[in-house]
Coordinates of C-alpha atoms in Angstrom, one line a residue:
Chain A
X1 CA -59.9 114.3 102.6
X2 CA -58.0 117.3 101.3
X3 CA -54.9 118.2 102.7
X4 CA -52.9 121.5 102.9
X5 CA -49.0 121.0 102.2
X6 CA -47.8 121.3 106.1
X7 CA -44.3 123.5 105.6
X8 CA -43.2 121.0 108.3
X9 CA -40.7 123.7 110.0
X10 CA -38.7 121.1 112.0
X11 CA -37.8 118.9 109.5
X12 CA -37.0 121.6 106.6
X13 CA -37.0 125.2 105.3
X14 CA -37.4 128.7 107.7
X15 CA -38.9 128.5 111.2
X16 CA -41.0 130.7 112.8
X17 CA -41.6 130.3 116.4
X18 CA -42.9 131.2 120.2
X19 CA -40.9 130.5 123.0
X20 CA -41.8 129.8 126.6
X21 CA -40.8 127.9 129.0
X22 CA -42.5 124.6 131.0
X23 CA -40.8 122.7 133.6
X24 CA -42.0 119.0 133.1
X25 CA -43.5 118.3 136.5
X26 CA -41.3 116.6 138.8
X27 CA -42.8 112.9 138.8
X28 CA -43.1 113.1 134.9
X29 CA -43.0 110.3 133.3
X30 CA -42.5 109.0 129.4
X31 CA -46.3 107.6 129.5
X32 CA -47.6 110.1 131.7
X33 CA -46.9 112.3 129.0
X34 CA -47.9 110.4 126.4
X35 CA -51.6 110.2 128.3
X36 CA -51.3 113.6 128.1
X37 CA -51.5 114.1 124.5
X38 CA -54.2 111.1 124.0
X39 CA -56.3 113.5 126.8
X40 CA -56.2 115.9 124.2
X41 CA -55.8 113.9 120.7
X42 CA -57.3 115.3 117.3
X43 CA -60.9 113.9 116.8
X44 CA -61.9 114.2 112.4
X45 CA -64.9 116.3 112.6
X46 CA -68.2 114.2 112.2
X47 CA -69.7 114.1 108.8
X48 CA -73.0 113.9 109.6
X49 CA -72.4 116.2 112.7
X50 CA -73.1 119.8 113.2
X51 CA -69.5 120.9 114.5
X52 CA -67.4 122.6 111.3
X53 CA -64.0 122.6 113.2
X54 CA -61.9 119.9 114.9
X55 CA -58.4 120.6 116.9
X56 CA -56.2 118.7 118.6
X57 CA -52.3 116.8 119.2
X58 CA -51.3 114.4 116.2
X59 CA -47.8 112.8 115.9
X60 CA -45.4 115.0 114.5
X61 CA -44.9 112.9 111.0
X62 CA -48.3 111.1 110.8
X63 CA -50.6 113.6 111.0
X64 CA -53.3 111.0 110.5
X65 CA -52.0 109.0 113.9
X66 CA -52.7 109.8 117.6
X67 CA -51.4 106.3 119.2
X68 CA -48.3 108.7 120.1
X69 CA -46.1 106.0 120.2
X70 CA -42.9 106.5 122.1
X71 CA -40.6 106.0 119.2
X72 CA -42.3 109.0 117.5
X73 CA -42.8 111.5 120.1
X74 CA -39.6 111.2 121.9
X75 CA -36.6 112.6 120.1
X76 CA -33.4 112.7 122.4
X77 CA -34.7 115.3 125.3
X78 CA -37.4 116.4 123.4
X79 CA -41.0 115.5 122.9
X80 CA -42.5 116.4 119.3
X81 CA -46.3 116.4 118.4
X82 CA -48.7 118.6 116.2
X83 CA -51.3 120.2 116.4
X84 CA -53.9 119.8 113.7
X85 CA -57.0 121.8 112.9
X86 CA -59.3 120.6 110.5
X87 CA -62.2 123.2 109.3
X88 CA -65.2 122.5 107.1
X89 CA -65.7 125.9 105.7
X90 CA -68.9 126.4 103.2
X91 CA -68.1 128.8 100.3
X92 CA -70.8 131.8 100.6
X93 CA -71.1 132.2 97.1
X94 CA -71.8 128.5 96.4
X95 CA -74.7 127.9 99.0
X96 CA -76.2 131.6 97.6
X97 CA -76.1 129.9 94.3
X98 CA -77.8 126.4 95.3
X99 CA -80.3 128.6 97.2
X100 CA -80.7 130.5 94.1
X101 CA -81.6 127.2 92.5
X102 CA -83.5 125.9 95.0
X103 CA -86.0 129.3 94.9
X104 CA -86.6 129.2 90.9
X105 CA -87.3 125.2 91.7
X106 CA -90.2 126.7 94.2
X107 CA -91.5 129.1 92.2
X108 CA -91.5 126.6 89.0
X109 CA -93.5 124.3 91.2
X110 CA -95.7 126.4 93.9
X111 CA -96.3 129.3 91.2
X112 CA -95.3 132.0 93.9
X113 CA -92.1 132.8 95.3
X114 CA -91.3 131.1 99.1
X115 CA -91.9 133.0 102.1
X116 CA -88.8 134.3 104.5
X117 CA -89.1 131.0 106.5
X118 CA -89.4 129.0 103.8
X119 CA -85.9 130.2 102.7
X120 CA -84.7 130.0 106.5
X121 CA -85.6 127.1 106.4
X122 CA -84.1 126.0 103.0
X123 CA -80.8 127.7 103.7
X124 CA -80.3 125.6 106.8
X125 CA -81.2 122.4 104.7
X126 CA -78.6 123.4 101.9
X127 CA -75.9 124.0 104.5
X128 CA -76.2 121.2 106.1
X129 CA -76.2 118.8 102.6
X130 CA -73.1 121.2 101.8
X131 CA -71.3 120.4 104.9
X132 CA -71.9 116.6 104.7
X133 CA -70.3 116.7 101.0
X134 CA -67.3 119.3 101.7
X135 CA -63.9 117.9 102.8
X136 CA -62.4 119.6 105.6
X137 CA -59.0 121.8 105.1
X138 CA -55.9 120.4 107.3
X139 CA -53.3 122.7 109.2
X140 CA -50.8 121.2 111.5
X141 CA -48.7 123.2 113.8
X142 CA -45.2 121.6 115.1
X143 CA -44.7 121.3 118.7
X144 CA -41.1 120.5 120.6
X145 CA -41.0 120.7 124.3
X146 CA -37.3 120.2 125.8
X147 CA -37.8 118.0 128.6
X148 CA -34.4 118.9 130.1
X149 CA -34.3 122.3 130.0
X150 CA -38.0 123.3 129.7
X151 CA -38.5 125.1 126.2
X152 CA -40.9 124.7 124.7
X153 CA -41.3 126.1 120.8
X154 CA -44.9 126.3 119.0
X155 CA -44.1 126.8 115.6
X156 CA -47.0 129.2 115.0
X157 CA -47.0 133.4 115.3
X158 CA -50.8 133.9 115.3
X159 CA -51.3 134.4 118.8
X160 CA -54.9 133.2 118.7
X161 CA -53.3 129.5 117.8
X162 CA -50.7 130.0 120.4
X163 CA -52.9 130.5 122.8
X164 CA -55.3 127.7 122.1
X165 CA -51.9 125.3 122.1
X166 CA -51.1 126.7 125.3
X167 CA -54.6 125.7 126.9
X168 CA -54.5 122.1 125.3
X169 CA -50.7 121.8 126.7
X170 CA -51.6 123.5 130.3
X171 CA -54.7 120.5 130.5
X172 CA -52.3 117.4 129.1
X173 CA -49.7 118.3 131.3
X174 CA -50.7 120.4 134.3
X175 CA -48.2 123.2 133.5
X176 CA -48.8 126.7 132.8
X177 CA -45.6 127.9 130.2
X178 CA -44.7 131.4 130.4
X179 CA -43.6 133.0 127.7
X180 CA -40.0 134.7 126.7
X181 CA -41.3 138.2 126.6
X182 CA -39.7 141.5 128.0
X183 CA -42.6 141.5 130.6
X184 CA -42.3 137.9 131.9
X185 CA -38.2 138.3 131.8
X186 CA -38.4 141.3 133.6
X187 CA -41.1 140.0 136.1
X188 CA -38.5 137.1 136.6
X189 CA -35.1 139.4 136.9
X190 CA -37.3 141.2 140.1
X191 CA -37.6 144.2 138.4
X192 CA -40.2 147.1 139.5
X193 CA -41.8 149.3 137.5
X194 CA -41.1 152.2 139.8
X195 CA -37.2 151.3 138.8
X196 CA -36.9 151.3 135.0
X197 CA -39.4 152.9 132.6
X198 CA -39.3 154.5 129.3
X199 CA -35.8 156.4 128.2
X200 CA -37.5 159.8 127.4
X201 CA -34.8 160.6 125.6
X202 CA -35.0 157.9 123.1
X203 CA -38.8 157.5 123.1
X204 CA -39.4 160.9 122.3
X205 CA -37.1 164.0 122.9
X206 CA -38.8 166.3 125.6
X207 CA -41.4 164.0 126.0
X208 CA -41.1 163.2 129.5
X209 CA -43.1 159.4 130.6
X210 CA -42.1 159.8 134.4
Chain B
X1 CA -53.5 180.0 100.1
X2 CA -50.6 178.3 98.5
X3 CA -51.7 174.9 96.5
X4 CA -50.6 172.6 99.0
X5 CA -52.9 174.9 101.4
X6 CA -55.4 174.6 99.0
X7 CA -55.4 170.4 98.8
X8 CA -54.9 170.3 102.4
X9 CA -58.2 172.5 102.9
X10 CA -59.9 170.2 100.0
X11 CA -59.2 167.1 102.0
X12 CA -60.4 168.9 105.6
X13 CA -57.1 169.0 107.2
X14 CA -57.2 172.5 107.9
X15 CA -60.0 175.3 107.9
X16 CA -60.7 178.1 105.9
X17 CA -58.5 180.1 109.2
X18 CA -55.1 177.3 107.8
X19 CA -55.4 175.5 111.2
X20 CA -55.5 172.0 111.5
X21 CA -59.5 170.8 111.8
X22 CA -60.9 169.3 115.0
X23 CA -61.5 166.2 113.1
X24 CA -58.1 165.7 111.8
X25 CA -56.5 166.6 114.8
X26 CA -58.5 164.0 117.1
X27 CA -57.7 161.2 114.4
X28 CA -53.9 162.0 114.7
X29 CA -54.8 161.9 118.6
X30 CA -56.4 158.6 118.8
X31 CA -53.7 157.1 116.7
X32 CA -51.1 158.0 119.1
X33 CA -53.3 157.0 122.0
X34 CA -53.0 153.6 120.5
X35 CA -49.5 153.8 119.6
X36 CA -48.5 154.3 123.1
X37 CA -51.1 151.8 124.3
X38 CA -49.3 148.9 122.4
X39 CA -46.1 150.8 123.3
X40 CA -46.2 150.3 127.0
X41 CA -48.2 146.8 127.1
X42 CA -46.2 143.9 127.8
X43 CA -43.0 146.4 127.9
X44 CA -42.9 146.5 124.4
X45 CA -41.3 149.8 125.0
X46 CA -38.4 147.4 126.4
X47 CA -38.1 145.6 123.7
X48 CA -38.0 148.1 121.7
X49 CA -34.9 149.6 123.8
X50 CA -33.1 146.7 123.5
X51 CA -32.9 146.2 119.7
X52 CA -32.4 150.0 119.1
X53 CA -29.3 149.4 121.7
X54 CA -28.5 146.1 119.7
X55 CA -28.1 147.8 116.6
X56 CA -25.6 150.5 118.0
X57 CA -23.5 147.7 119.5
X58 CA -23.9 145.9 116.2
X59 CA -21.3 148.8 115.0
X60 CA -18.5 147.7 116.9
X61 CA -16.9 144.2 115.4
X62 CA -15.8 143.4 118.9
X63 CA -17.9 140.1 119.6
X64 CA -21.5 140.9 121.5
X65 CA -20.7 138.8 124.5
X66 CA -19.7 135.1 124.6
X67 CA -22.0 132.4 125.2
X68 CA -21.0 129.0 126.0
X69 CA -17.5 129.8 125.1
X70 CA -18.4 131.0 121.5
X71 CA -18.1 134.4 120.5
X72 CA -21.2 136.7 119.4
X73 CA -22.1 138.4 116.8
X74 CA -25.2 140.7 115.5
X75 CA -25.4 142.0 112.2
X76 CA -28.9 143.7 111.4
X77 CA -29.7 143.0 107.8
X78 CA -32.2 144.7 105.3
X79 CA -35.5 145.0 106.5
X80 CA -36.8 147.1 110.2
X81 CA -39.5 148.7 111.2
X82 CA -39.8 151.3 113.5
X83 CA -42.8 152.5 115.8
X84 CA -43.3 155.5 117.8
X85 CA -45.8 157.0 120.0
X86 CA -45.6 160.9 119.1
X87 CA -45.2 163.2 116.5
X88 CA -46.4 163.0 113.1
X89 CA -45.3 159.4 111.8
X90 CA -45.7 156.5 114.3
X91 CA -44.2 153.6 112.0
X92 CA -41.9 153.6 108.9
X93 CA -40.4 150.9 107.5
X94 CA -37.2 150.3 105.9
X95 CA -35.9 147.8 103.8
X96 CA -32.1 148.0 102.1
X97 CA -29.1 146.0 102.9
X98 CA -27.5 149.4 104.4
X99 CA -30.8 150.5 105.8
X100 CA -30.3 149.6 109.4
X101 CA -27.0 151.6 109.0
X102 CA -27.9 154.9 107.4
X103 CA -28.6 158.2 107.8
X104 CA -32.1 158.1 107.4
X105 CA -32.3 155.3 110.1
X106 CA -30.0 157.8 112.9
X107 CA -32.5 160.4 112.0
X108 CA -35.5 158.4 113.0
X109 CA -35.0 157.1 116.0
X110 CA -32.9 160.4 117.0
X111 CA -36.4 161.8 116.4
X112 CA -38.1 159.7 118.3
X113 CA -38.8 156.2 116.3
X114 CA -37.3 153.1 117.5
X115 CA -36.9 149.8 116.1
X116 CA -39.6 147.4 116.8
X117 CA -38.6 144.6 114.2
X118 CA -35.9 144.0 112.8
X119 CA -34.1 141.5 110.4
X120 CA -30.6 140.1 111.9
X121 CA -27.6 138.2 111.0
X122 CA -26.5 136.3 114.6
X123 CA -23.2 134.2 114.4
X124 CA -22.8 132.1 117.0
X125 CA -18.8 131.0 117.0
X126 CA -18.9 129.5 113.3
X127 CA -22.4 129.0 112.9
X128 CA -25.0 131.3 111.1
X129 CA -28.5 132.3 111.6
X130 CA -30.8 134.3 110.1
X131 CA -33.7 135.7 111.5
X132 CA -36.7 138.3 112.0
X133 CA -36.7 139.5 116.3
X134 CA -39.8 142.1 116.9
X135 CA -40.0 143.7 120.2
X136 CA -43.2 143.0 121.9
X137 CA -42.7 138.9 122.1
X138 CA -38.7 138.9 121.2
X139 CA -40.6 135.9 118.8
X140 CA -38.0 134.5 116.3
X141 CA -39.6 134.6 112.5
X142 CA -38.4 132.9 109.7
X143 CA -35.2 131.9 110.9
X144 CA -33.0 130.1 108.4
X145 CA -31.0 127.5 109.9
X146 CA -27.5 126.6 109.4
X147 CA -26.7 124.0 107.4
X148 CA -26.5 120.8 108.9
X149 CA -24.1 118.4 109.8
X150 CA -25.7 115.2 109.8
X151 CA -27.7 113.4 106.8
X152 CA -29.5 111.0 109.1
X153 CA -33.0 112.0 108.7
X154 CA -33.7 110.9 112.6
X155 CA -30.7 112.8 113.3
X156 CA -31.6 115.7 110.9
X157 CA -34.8 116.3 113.5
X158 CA -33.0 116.6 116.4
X159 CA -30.3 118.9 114.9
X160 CA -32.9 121.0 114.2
X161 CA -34.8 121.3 117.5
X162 CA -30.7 121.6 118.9
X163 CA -30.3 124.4 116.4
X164 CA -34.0 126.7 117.2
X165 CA -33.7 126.0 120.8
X166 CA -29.7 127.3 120.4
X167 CA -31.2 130.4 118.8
X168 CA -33.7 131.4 121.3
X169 CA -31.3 130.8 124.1
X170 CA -28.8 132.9 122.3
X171 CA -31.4 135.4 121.9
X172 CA -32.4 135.6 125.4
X173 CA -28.8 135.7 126.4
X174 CA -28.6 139.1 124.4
X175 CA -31.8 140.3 126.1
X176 CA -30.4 139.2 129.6
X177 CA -27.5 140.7 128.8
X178 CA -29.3 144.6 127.9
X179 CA -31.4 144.0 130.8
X180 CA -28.8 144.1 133.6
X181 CA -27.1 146.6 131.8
X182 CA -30.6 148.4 131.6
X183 CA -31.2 148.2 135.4
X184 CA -28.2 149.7 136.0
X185 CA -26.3 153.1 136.8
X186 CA -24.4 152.5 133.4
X187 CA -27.2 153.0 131.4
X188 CA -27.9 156.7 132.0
X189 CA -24.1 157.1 133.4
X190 CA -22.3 155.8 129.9
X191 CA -24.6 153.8 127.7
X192 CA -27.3 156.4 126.7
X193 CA -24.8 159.0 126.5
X194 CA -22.7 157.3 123.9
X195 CA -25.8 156.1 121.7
X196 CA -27.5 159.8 121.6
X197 CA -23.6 160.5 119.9
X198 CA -24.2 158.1 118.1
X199 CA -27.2 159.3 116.7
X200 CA -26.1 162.4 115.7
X201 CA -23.2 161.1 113.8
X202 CA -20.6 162.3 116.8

């Protein structure tokens, strides 16, 4: 299997990162949790399957390992995981060429060129012996959940991987994080929209918002 | 028609009559509609506020506040981007270790502009981070660390978490700490006053 170098953000170099915050629920405990990330472990894609992408929690050093043992998801407060993605993705140009192959074959042999749904139908086949014989691309995204004070950092910016991190996390654990934004701080200081809006004056001079 | 009349009529900005075309003008139209679309969801705008009010605190070298006994401090460093939702430009970038700082930056968002990412030096009593904040999510992008104190690679890990989760509480702090001031009488009493001095260089 081919593997992407992981940057591994919490063990070296820059971080990038979402915050939010998840209260552990009250009767949480160490193997609770740990069920909670088997619920949702990494699964390899099937090679004889039909699925081309695979996600799910890995251990935060052994990407290959979803046992979760306590010794490697616990760190001090702190529970650490990944979140791996494997994809099979089938280079456009290279099935094009195999069906190119496969048509000249056809012709060689039938003495007429093949019919649309005979290369439907040869397309599909090619794909699929493609995908059997194409190893899947790795990414892993770290994952550190303070179990003390509730942060909870997913070392990702594309929201469409956030978001799919958050769904996983929401069904092992049964807790909805909320982001750090201005809008969810805001929300949580009580503030109205009726009370604090846009400074004209600094959004746009003699524009008035009100 | 001067030349510049003459390749602004070639590329159907304006009519034979030197007004702007309908077509050009319902472009620049949509594009603000979308400007102020991502400007108000989620309280970007907020966001927004806040680091344009960070960067004229960031002229005083008084500490920012204290938090957990430390002193503060914000320095914005050479990269921003600004966004508005009217007038002719709607984002501009600027990149320059003084850029944050100049003339051309006061003249932006005194015309409207304001800073929507930005890159930023935070000292936290002796310890140093450095970091991209943008507006919309106050997410922290490539942050470098400070060095650490321990060599103990199990150790190393949870310095680390220590040291990301120290940042974004740091952050929020800050955040917390425009938001009250935000809410508040001050803001158009004192605050907004002395920034729009600022801006003109008074």
């Amino acid at each position: 299997m081919r593997l992407v170098p992981r940057p591994m953000p919490l063990l070296k170099g820059s971080v990038s990162f979402a915050r939010f915050h998840a209260a552990p629920p009250a009767t949480a405990q160490a193997e609770h949790l740990l069920e909670g990330l088997r619920l949702r472990a990494f699964e390899p894609i099937a090679l004889q399957g039909e699925e081309e992408r695979a996600a799910g929690f890995v251990e935060l050093e052994n990407h290959t390992s979803t046992a979760f043992a306590p010794s490697a998801t616990f760190q001090g407060d702190w529970l650490v995981c990944a979140w791996r993605i494997d994809t099979i993705r089938i280079s456009a140009a290279q099935l094009n060429e195999e069906l190119k192959a496969w048509i000249q074959d056809f012709e060689n042999k039938n003495e007429r060129a093949p019919s649309r749904y005979e290369r439907s139908e040869a397309k599909m086949a090619l794909r699929k012996e493609l995908r059997a014989v194409t190893p899947p691309t790795t990414k892993t995204f770290d994952v550190a959940w303070n179990l003390g004070t509730g942060a909870l950092q997913i070392f990702t910016l594309s929201r469409k991987l956030v978001d799919e991190i958050l769904v996983a996390f929401d069904k092992s654990f049964d807790v909805t994080p909320l982001p750090r934004s201005p809008q969810v701080l805001f929300d949580e200081a009580g503030l109205q929209d009726a009370h604090v809006k846009p400074t004209p004056e600094l959004c746009w001079p003699g524009l008035s918002l009100v | 028609m001067s030349r510049r009349e003459d390749a602004a009529f070639a590329r159907g900005d304006i009519g034979v009559d030197g007004e702007v075309t309908e077509e050009k003008r319902a472009a620049a139209e949509v594009e603000r509609a979308r400007a102020r679309e991502q400007f108000l969801e989620g309280k970007t705008w907020l966001g927004r506020e806040f680091l344009t009010w960070l960067l004229w605190k960031s002229e005083s070298s008084e500490p920012l506040m204290s938090f957990d006994g430390e002193p503060v401090h914000v320095l914005f460093g050479g990269k921003l981007t600004l966004r508005g939702i009217a007038g002719e430009v709607i984002e501009l970038g600027l990149k320059g270790t003084e850029a944050a700082y100049s003339q051309v930056n006061r003249f932006a968002l005194e015309n409207g502009l304001l800073i929507h990412a930005a890159k930023l030096k935070l000292t936290l009593g002796e310890k140093e981070f450095d970091f991209t904040l943008d507006a919309q999510l106050l997410d922290i992008r490539t942050a470098k660390l400070p060095d650490l104190l321990t060599d103990d690679e199990d150790d190393r890990i949870q310095e680390r978490l220590f040291l990301t989760e120290r940042l974004g509480e740091v952050t929020q702090a800050i955040f917390m700490t425009f938001l009250a001031l935000r809410r508040g009488p001050e803001w158009r009493g004192q605050v907004l006053p002395e920034i729009l001095s600022w801006l003109k260089g008074e």
